[in-house]
XYZ file of C-alpha atoms in Angstrom:
570
model
C 0.000 0.000 0.000
C 2.800 2.376 0.893
C 4.594 1.822 -2.436
C 1.339 2.465 -4.299
C 0.804 5.718 -2.407
C 4.377 6.823 -3.090
C 3.968 6.039 -6.780
C 0.720 8.029 -6.799
C 2.461 10.968 -5.122
C 5.230 10.839 -7.707
C 2.723 10.799 -10.548
C 0.875 13.707 -8.923
C 4.084 15.704 -8.548
C 5.043 14.896 -12.135
C 1.656 16.012 -13.431
C 1.834 19.175 -11.295
C 5.260 20.005 -12.702
C 4.012 19.460 -16.248
C 1.036 21.776 -15.732
C 3.255 24.382 -14.065
C 5.591 24.283 -17.057
C 2.664 24.773 -19.439
C 1.374 27.771 -17.450
C 4.863 29.326 -17.381
C 5.064 28.809 -21.148
C 1.734 30.581 -21.614
C 2.794 33.547 -19.486
C 6.098 33.809 -21.355
C 4.299 33.637 -24.686
C 1.829 36.329 -23.749
C 4.580 38.563 -22.366
C 6.342 38.364 -25.725
C 3.088 39.306 -27.404
C 2.581 42.214 -25.012
C 6.032 43.567 -25.830
C 5.652 43.162 -29.586
C 4.895 46.888 -29.942
C 7.502 48.028 -27.442
C 9.404 50.881 -29.024
C 10.370 54.532 -28.673
C 7.441 56.301 -30.311
C 7.252 60.060 -30.647
C 4.713 61.424 -28.093
C 1.546 62.507 -29.892
C -1.858 64.007 -29.421
C -4.575 63.789 -32.033
C -7.808 65.196 -33.425
C -10.382 63.416 -35.520
C -13.544 64.357 -37.398
C -15.942 62.689 -39.860
C -14.873 63.267 -43.472
C -17.431 64.785 -45.775
C -15.180 64.494 -48.834
C -11.803 63.030 -49.859
C -10.350 66.529 -50.428
C -7.763 67.359 -47.705
C -9.202 70.864 -47.770
C -12.218 69.339 -46.032
C -10.081 69.139 -42.882
C -10.626 72.395 -40.996
C -8.030 71.856 -38.300
C -10.764 71.254 -35.772
C -12.044 68.009 -34.354
C -12.476 65.840 -31.309
C -9.298 65.110 -29.288
C -8.220 61.467 -28.868
C -5.203 59.506 -27.679
C -3.424 58.104 -30.777
C -1.778 55.315 -28.733
C -5.176 53.946 -27.635
C -7.260 51.788 -29.958
C -10.359 53.523 -31.276
C -13.175 52.837 -33.713
C -13.740 56.032 -35.692
C -17.285 56.941 -36.795
C -17.327 57.751 -40.488
C -18.750 60.489 -42.616
C -19.585 59.931 -46.304
C -15.854 59.873 -47.103
C -14.636 58.210 -43.921
C -12.877 59.938 -41.004
C -10.022 62.463 -40.760
C -7.196 61.845 -38.298
C -4.615 64.515 -37.533
C -1.489 63.684 -35.497
C 0.475 66.419 -33.664
C 3.785 66.254 -31.758
C 3.370 66.835 -28.022
C 6.732 68.618 -27.996
C 5.412 71.192 -30.476
C 7.961 70.357 -33.160
C 8.672 67.259 -35.203
C 12.195 65.847 -34.766
C 14.671 66.188 -37.593
C 14.662 62.552 -38.720
C 13.131 60.283 -41.299
C 9.687 59.654 -39.841
C 7.236 56.803 -40.373
C 3.494 57.075 -39.651
C 2.176 53.734 -38.376
C -1.440 52.528 -38.215
C -1.686 49.607 -35.791
C -4.174 46.720 -36.005
C -5.769 47.985 -39.233
C -7.617 44.771 -40.040
C -9.076 45.349 -43.506
C -9.186 49.151 -43.169
C -7.906 51.327 -46.006
C -6.068 54.515 -44.968
C -4.938 57.472 -47.085
C -1.944 59.571 -46.014
C -1.761 63.163 -47.239
C 1.921 64.036 -47.169
C 2.913 67.596 -46.170
C 4.580 67.955 -49.583
C 1.267 67.286 -51.334
C 1.803 63.608 -52.106
C -0.901 61.017 -51.497
C -0.349 57.409 -50.431
C -2.961 54.746 -49.814
C -2.485 51.502 -47.903
C -4.482 48.512 -46.718
C -3.544 44.968 -45.877
C -4.434 44.102 -49.466
C -2.623 46.782 -51.490
C -0.122 49.642 -51.291
C -0.045 52.844 -53.347
C 2.354 55.785 -53.390
C 4.785 56.099 -50.461
C 3.013 53.404 -48.422
C 5.406 50.884 -46.898
C 5.042 47.126 -46.481
C 4.397 47.389 -42.761
C 3.862 43.788 -41.693
C 0.841 43.576 -39.438
C 0.447 47.359 -39.732
C 0.035 50.117 -42.271
C 2.966 52.487 -42.653
C 3.747 55.682 -44.576
C 7.075 57.427 -45.020
C 7.132 61.153 -44.224
C 9.544 62.711 -46.701
C 9.441 66.113 -45.010
C 7.601 66.824 -41.701
C 5.188 69.778 -41.516
C 6.581 73.142 -40.459
C 5.958 74.551 -36.973
C 4.591 71.282 -35.609
C 1.739 71.073 -38.089
C -0.348 67.882 -38.325
C 0.275 64.690 -40.214
C -3.082 64.114 -41.888
C -4.678 60.746 -42.629
C -8.107 59.698 -43.819
C -9.665 56.391 -42.877
C -11.799 55.405 -45.821
C -15.373 54.057 -45.585
C -15.577 50.328 -44.910
C -18.210 47.842 -46.033
C -18.160 45.708 -42.914
C -17.185 45.853 -39.251
C -14.721 48.665 -38.554
C -11.463 47.916 -36.741
C -10.232 49.580 -33.578
C -6.965 51.159 -34.739
C -4.113 53.016 -33.087
C -1.444 55.371 -34.434
C 2.241 56.046 -33.892
C 5.001 58.132 -35.431
C 8.453 56.599 -35.258
C 11.907 57.254 -36.564
C 12.961 54.850 -39.277
C 15.272 52.748 -37.071
C 12.548 52.175 -34.476
C 10.053 51.278 -37.183
C 12.394 48.719 -38.763
C 13.171 47.114 -35.395
C 9.479 46.849 -34.506
C 8.643 45.518 -37.957
C 11.310 42.811 -37.758
C 10.226 41.887 -34.238
C 6.596 41.523 -35.320
C 7.456 39.386 -38.360
C 9.634 37.108 -36.216
C 6.966 36.821 -33.521
C 4.101 36.168 -35.956
C 6.175 33.696 -37.977
C 7.031 31.788 -34.795
C 3.358 31.608 -33.790
C 2.220 30.477 -37.231
C 5.163 28.061 -37.367
C 4.037 26.406 -34.126
C 0.473 26.104 -35.400
C 1.616 24.651 -38.716
C 4.011 22.217 -37.033
C 1.320 20.959 -34.661
C -1.108 20.611 -37.571
C 1.420 18.565 -39.576
C 2.178 16.324 -36.590
C -1.475 15.624 -35.828
C -2.228 15.083 -39.530
C 0.500 12.429 -39.624
C -0.883 10.725 -36.530
C -4.435 10.860 -37.868
C -3.377 8.588 -40.751
C -0.967 6.480 -38.713
C -3.431 5.808 -35.886
C -6.567 6.024 -38.068
C -8.089 8.371 -35.494
C -10.342 11.147 -36.789
C -9.794 13.127 -33.567
C -6.320 14.080 -34.801
C -7.721 15.107 -38.186
C -10.309 17.357 -36.516
C -7.519 19.011 -34.517
C -5.511 19.554 -37.706
C -8.447 21.226 -39.444
C -9.233 23.382 -36.422
C -5.658 24.620 -36.029
C -5.296 25.407 -39.736
C -8.623 27.259 -39.911
C -7.747 29.332 -36.823
C -4.317 30.078 -38.301
C -6.046 31.318 -41.465
C -8.280 33.600 -39.365
C -5.261 35.139 -37.670
C -3.364 35.407 -40.949
C -6.237 37.449 -42.426
C -6.832 39.595 -39.334
C -3.164 40.475 -38.852
C -2.473 40.917 -42.560
C 0.174 38.168 -42.488
C -1.581 36.378 -45.342
C -1.142 39.432 -47.562
C 1.946 41.352 -46.429
C 4.157 38.325 -45.770
C 2.668 35.364 -47.629
C 1.128 37.401 -50.486
C -1.860 35.066 -50.894
C -3.612 36.819 -53.769
C -6.517 34.359 -53.860
C -7.567 35.275 -50.319
C -6.898 38.951 -51.009
C -9.635 38.913 -53.639
C -12.358 38.153 -51.028
C -10.821 38.424 -47.538
C -14.103 38.927 -45.647
C -15.704 35.847 -47.201
C -12.601 33.794 -46.433
C -12.508 35.164 -42.892
C -16.175 34.408 -42.172
C -15.862 30.908 -43.612
C -12.648 30.142 -41.724
C -14.209 31.395 -38.486
C -17.289 29.221 -38.910
C -15.238 26.168 -39.902
C -12.923 26.622 -36.915
C -15.902 26.694 -34.526
C -17.492 23.601 -36.102
C -14.217 21.660 -35.975
C -13.553 22.823 -32.407
C -16.951 21.446 -31.350
C -16.423 18.124 -33.127
C -12.906 17.855 -31.719
C -14.149 18.640 -28.206
C -16.855 16.001 -28.518
C -14.397 13.206 -29.327
C -11.402 14.401 -27.327
C -13.113 14.801 -23.950
C -15.859 12.174 -24.564
C -18.856 14.477 -24.112
C -21.240 11.556 -24.615
C -19.998 10.081 -21.315
C -19.057 13.141 -19.289
C -21.495 15.865 -20.444
C -24.297 14.362 -22.589
C -26.719 17.253 -22.141
C -24.133 19.903 -23.004
C -23.123 17.736 -25.953
C -26.561 18.129 -27.510
C -26.372 21.906 -27.095
C -22.936 22.403 -28.641
C -23.660 20.014 -31.503
C -26.847 21.946 -32.223
C -24.883 25.203 -32.255
C -22.274 23.629 -34.525
C -24.999 22.543 -36.922
C -26.451 26.067 -36.866
C -23.056 27.578 -37.684
C -22.610 25.086 -40.521
C -26.061 25.880 -41.925
C -25.227 29.573 -41.754
C -22.067 28.994 -43.797
C -24.049 27.198 -46.487
C -26.602 30.016 -46.411
C -23.833 32.507 -47.144
C -22.814 30.620 -50.289
C -26.271 30.811 -51.849
C -26.288 33.149 -54.879
C -29.047 35.258 -53.301
C -28.335 38.642 -51.771
C -30.941 38.333 -48.959
C -29.509 34.934 -47.966
C -25.967 36.300 -47.884
C -27.076 39.343 -45.868
C -28.856 37.078 -43.369
C -25.756 34.888 -43.068
C -23.586 37.921 -42.305
C -26.091 39.125 -39.708
C -26.308 35.744 -37.949
C -22.657 34.694 -37.849
C -21.544 36.896 -34.933
C -24.497 36.024 -32.622
C -23.941 32.325 -33.334
C -20.242 32.627 -32.568
C -20.968 34.554 -29.379
C -23.183 31.652 -28.254
C -20.876 28.853 -29.426
C -17.701 30.062 -27.685
C -19.069 30.100 -24.111
C -21.056 26.901 -24.787
C -17.886 25.074 -25.778
C -16.138 26.369 -22.651
C -19.062 25.339 -20.421
C -19.155 21.868 -21.980
C -15.464 21.348 -21.313
C -15.926 22.517 -17.721
C -18.790 20.079 -17.143
C -16.819 17.219 -18.690
C -13.796 18.078 -16.549
C -15.944 18.203 -13.427
C -17.315 14.752 -14.248
C -13.901 13.164 -14.611
C -12.586 13.773 -18.143
C -8.903 14.528 -17.614
C -8.521 15.517 -21.280
C -11.061 18.281 -20.737
C -8.351 19.888 -18.590
C -6.064 20.104 -21.622
C -8.878 21.614 -23.668
C -9.691 24.182 -20.979
C -6.051 25.172 -20.594
C -5.741 25.790 -24.328
C -9.211 27.197 -25.062
C -9.784 29.518 -22.080
C -6.962 32.043 -22.798
C -7.947 32.125 -26.458
C -11.621 32.685 -25.686
C -10.799 35.388 -23.109
C -8.563 37.240 -25.566
C -11.188 36.921 -28.301
C -13.726 38.532 -25.962
C -11.250 41.338 -25.162
C -10.582 41.837 -28.871
C -14.323 42.064 -29.566
C -14.800 44.492 -26.660
C -12.316 46.876 -28.259
C -14.616 47.184 -31.264
C -17.130 48.783 -28.914
C -14.655 51.236 -27.400
C -13.747 49.224 -24.286
C -10.191 48.419 -23.148
C -8.744 50.838 -25.673
C -5.405 50.953 -23.865
C -4.709 47.248 -24.301
C -2.943 47.412 -27.641
C -1.295 44.025 -27.026
C -4.520 41.996 -27.210
C -4.240 41.222 -30.929
C -0.691 39.909 -30.584
C -1.639 37.980 -27.467
C -4.503 36.311 -29.351
C -2.029 35.161 -31.982
C 0.258 33.803 -29.248
C -2.690 32.127 -27.531
C -3.625 30.413 -30.789
C -0.199 28.814 -31.104
C -0.215 28.015 -27.399
C -3.574 26.283 -27.750
C -2.334 24.256 -30.723
C 0.643 23.112 -28.668
C -1.387 22.276 -25.536
C -4.043 20.328 -27.448
C -1.314 18.436 -29.316
C 0.204 17.507 -25.960
C -3.243 16.428 -24.808
C -3.626 14.241 -27.880
C -0.200 12.717 -27.223
C -1.194 11.999 -23.612
C -4.463 10.486 -24.819
C -2.627 8.270 -27.298
C -0.185 7.098 -24.640
C -3.097 6.388 -22.303
C -4.853 4.282 -24.930
C -1.608 2.461 -25.615
C -1.020 1.801 -21.899
C -4.565 0.481 -21.505
C -4.131 -1.759 -24.530
C -0.803 -3.097 -23.309
C -2.261 -3.722 -19.872
C -5.187 -5.580 -21.411
C -2.733 -7.717 -23.393
C -0.712 -8.397 -20.255
C -3.804 -9.360 -18.296
C -4.865 -11.664 -21.120
C -1.509 -13.484 -20.780
C -1.447 -13.693 -16.960
C -2.848 -16.421 -14.702
C -4.774 -14.535 -11.981
C -4.055 -17.077 -9.207
C -0.269 -17.401 -9.495
C 0.478 -14.166 -11.409
C 2.542 -16.283 -13.809
C 1.991 -16.500 -17.549
C -1.025 -18.518 -18.608
C -1.074 -21.027 -21.462
C -1.613 -18.327 -24.093
C 1.215 -16.205 -22.742
C 3.539 -19.183 -22.399
C 3.057 -20.315 -25.978
C 3.587 -16.761 -27.290
C 6.839 -16.353 -25.344
C 8.043 -19.851 -26.139
C 7.446 -19.262 -29.827
C 9.595 -16.084 -29.719
C 12.376 -17.837 -27.744
C 12.417 -20.773 -30.149
C 12.791 -18.361 -33.087
C 15.704 -16.630 -31.325
C 17.349 -19.978 -30.502
C 16.972 -21.111 -34.112
C 18.685 -17.954 -35.379
C 21.495 -18.029 -32.840
C 22.042 -21.773 -32.700
C 21.775 -21.701 -28.889
C 20.256 -24.530 -26.817
C 16.830 -24.156 -25.232
C 15.512 -26.400 -22.474
C 11.882 -26.898 -21.474
C 10.680 -28.272 -18.103
C 7.155 -29.694 -17.854
C 6.030 -29.935 -14.217
C 2.961 -31.613 -12.710
C 2.092 -31.742 -9.006
C 1.874 -35.250 -7.525
C -1.310 -36.376 -5.708
C -2.885 -32.917 -6.230
C -6.386 -34.436 -6.345
C -5.832 -35.998 -2.918
C -4.824 -32.587 -1.546
C -8.049 -31.031 -2.844
C -10.194 -33.940 -1.638
C -8.686 -33.942 1.857
C -8.230 -30.231 2.529
C -10.360 -28.375 0.017
C -9.717 -26.154 -2.985
C -8.470 -23.242 -0.892
C -5.486 -25.324 0.210
C -5.143 -26.568 -3.347
C -4.886 -22.980 -4.603
C -2.318 -22.244 -1.881
C -0.232 -25.212 -3.059
C -0.247 -23.838 -6.608
C 1.019 -20.456 -5.399
C 3.735 -22.183 -3.340
C 4.984 -23.998 -6.446
C 4.932 -20.694 -8.321
C 7.139 -19.201 -5.595
C 9.537 -22.145 -5.881
C 9.785 -21.639 -9.640
C 10.569 -17.948 -9.203
C 13.225 -18.696 -6.581
C 15.091 -21.251 -8.690
C 15.083 -19.533 -12.120
C 16.884 -16.635 -13.732
C 15.282 -13.317 -14.646
C 15.437 -14.181 -18.343
C 13.787 -17.590 -17.870
C 10.067 -17.874 -18.629
C 7.721 -19.610 -16.192
C 3.974 -20.094 -16.297
C 0.952 -22.167 -15.418
C 0.072 -24.326 -18.404
C -3.246 -25.491 -16.955
C -4.603 -26.996 -13.734
C -1.590 -28.211 -11.740
C 0.737 -28.237 -14.771
C 3.536 -25.671 -15.124
C 6.216 -24.918 -17.731
C 9.697 -23.464 -17.301
C 11.553 -22.272 -20.412
C 15.338 -22.006 -20.003
C 16.990 -20.186 -22.940
C 20.706 -20.828 -23.607
C 20.562 -23.780 -21.230
C 21.877 -27.308 -21.969
C 20.702 -30.587 -20.495
C 23.103 -30.569 -17.520
C 22.101 -27.092 -16.360
C 18.446 -27.939 -16.993
C 18.702 -31.027 -14.763
C 20.217 -28.902 -11.982
C 17.379 -26.372 -12.157
C 14.711 -29.096 -12.215
C 16.259 -30.893 -9.240
C 16.444 -27.690 -7.183
C 12.771 -26.983 -7.873
C 11.791 -30.569 -6.901
C 13.749 -30.420 -3.666
C 12.539 -26.932 -2.696
C 8.879 -27.917 -3.025
C 9.396 -31.164 -1.100
C 11.056 -29.247 1.753
C 7.952 -27.056 2.095
C 6.249 -30.127 3.578
C 2.716 -29.418 2.360
C 0.648 -32.498 3.377
C -1.640 -34.093 0.795
C -3.334 -36.556 3.220
C -3.819 -37.096 6.965
C -0.742 -39.359 6.994
C 1.412 -36.294 6.232
C 2.607 -37.360 2.757
C 4.348 -34.241 1.391
C 3.351 -32.568 -1.836
C 5.929 -33.247 -4.573
C 6.319 -32.555 -8.278
C 7.257 -34.693 -11.289
C 9.336 -33.007 -13.968
C 9.902 -33.823 -17.620
C 12.898 -32.212 -19.365
C 13.345 -31.760 -23.103
C 16.143 -29.922 -24.905
C 14.926 -28.506 -28.211
C 16.078 -30.183 -31.416
C 17.020 -27.943 -34.333
C 13.937 -27.132 -36.402
C 11.575 -28.264 -33.639
C 8.517 -26.074 -32.969
C 6.443 -25.220 -29.917
C 3.957 -28.091 -30.101
C 6.527 -30.845 -30.653
C 8.805 -29.582 -27.871
C 5.950 -29.394 -25.338
C 4.744 -32.879 -26.285
C 8.206 -34.395 -25.698
C 8.556 -32.665 -22.329
C 5.009 -33.805 -21.408
C 5.854 -37.425 -22.246
C 9.008 -37.194 -20.119
C 6.889 -35.886 -17.212
C 4.622 -38.957 -17.471
C 7.716 -41.178 -17.388
C 8.688 -39.453 -14.125
C 5.166 -40.172 -12.773
C 5.444 -43.835 -13.800
C 8.840 -44.045 -12.101
C 7.231 -43.373 -8.718
C 6.647 -39.601 -8.819
C 8.843 -36.877 -7.272
C 11.329 -37.427 -10.064
C 13.024 -35.668 -13.004
C 12.944 -37.573 -16.295
C 14.651 -36.799 -19.609
C 12.733 -36.847 -22.859
C 13.634 -39.599 -25.299
C 16.601 -38.878 -27.512
C 18.222 -36.511 -24.969
C 21.840 -37.017 -23.921
C 22.557 -37.900 -20.305
């Protein structure tokens, strides 16, 4: 009992250390995401106003103050919204300056240069002096305005949900450092997601387990969502096909990711056993999301408009429902639900924060978008680890079932099935190596008298005593087992007839010394042993039959004897 408790404590400590390592990894990942925009920006203040026309003369120099470093959704006039950035110091520094628009999503922004030039940029295309700002929009300022005048931008009208954007003005060196840092960070996150998807795809075919395939599809669809939202798909990968209809791709990828997440959750945490009622709810929501996707592909404008209107409410219901289902399953004993919760909860929380910023909340948390990208790769890693743990668990259970199928429950030795399997493997090895192999066939003498006189409980005890004698007199590489009833086999690899006779005699003597009576007269329990050394080319059945015949010769010789099989030397 004490050894079992100690082993349990060790497993508990090991599991605790593993979970602690995962949590530390998450915190480190999110801290990297939070510092992705760390740089030395020029202090700014800003004004904004709805744009009535695209003419920069429409900007009157008056508007509503705002903090450029905070994320904000700008209400639009017919031509969008004007944004004017001013230096807090009153003068622009004498350096090559870059205007940066952070988290632009699919927004299109026009920069009116102080020298009269015009540049336009979005995640999909660049015009004029717009720079390839990865994950951002960027414009080079060839000559700053005199006397601290404004840098003027216009956010163009958008057919869809507007993004909460932020602004910065940086010197060129700071901009390049931040740009390189973002590309490295985003590439690492997408690399983790892709690697986990490839690994689970491989295992889905190797293990023929659809759970791995669902995980692969979910990770890839979420990676596509992030690639579109951050602009990585366009500015880094230059996927022109997606650039032609980014909103349609984004909506479809979002819906597919939710459907696959639900199906993956169902199989991974076994909702049918641990949360059957919640299972019905999340599957219904998954079906609704799938139907909405199909509705959006119908060549009818009302159907497409309805699909766009329904997708966000469905997603807002599905996310918490998936989380609640995993919690219920975890509460009812699904250990794999813990992996799902650890991966899903940070991602869901950051998605909620990201959505809240579209409504003007949490505008100072500019790191949320990067953290969501980090959380996506973290989730892919955690769920892959959960799948690996699940696979190992299934393998352990299968191996244990095989072991139990080969073990005699009374003596804890191999049973007939296990003996024949092991003997077959040892014979093959002996045939290849040309080494001798000796088989002992043992049968207890007067075992029926023992049972008749003292009952089957004492008979069972006698069998376990013989098993102990066999263990005591054999090597660790020898194979011993109960062949059936009171018959036992001992397989001695790399053992000749002389050594085999010594082992058999020690077993016979050890059992006789135990002095187990078989009748009221005190006749001790003994064993008769037949010994056969394998002939070259001889198989399992023939070898056992020869050893069995030798055992009967020992019985006929008066019992409590070791007899050699016919044709054996000695």
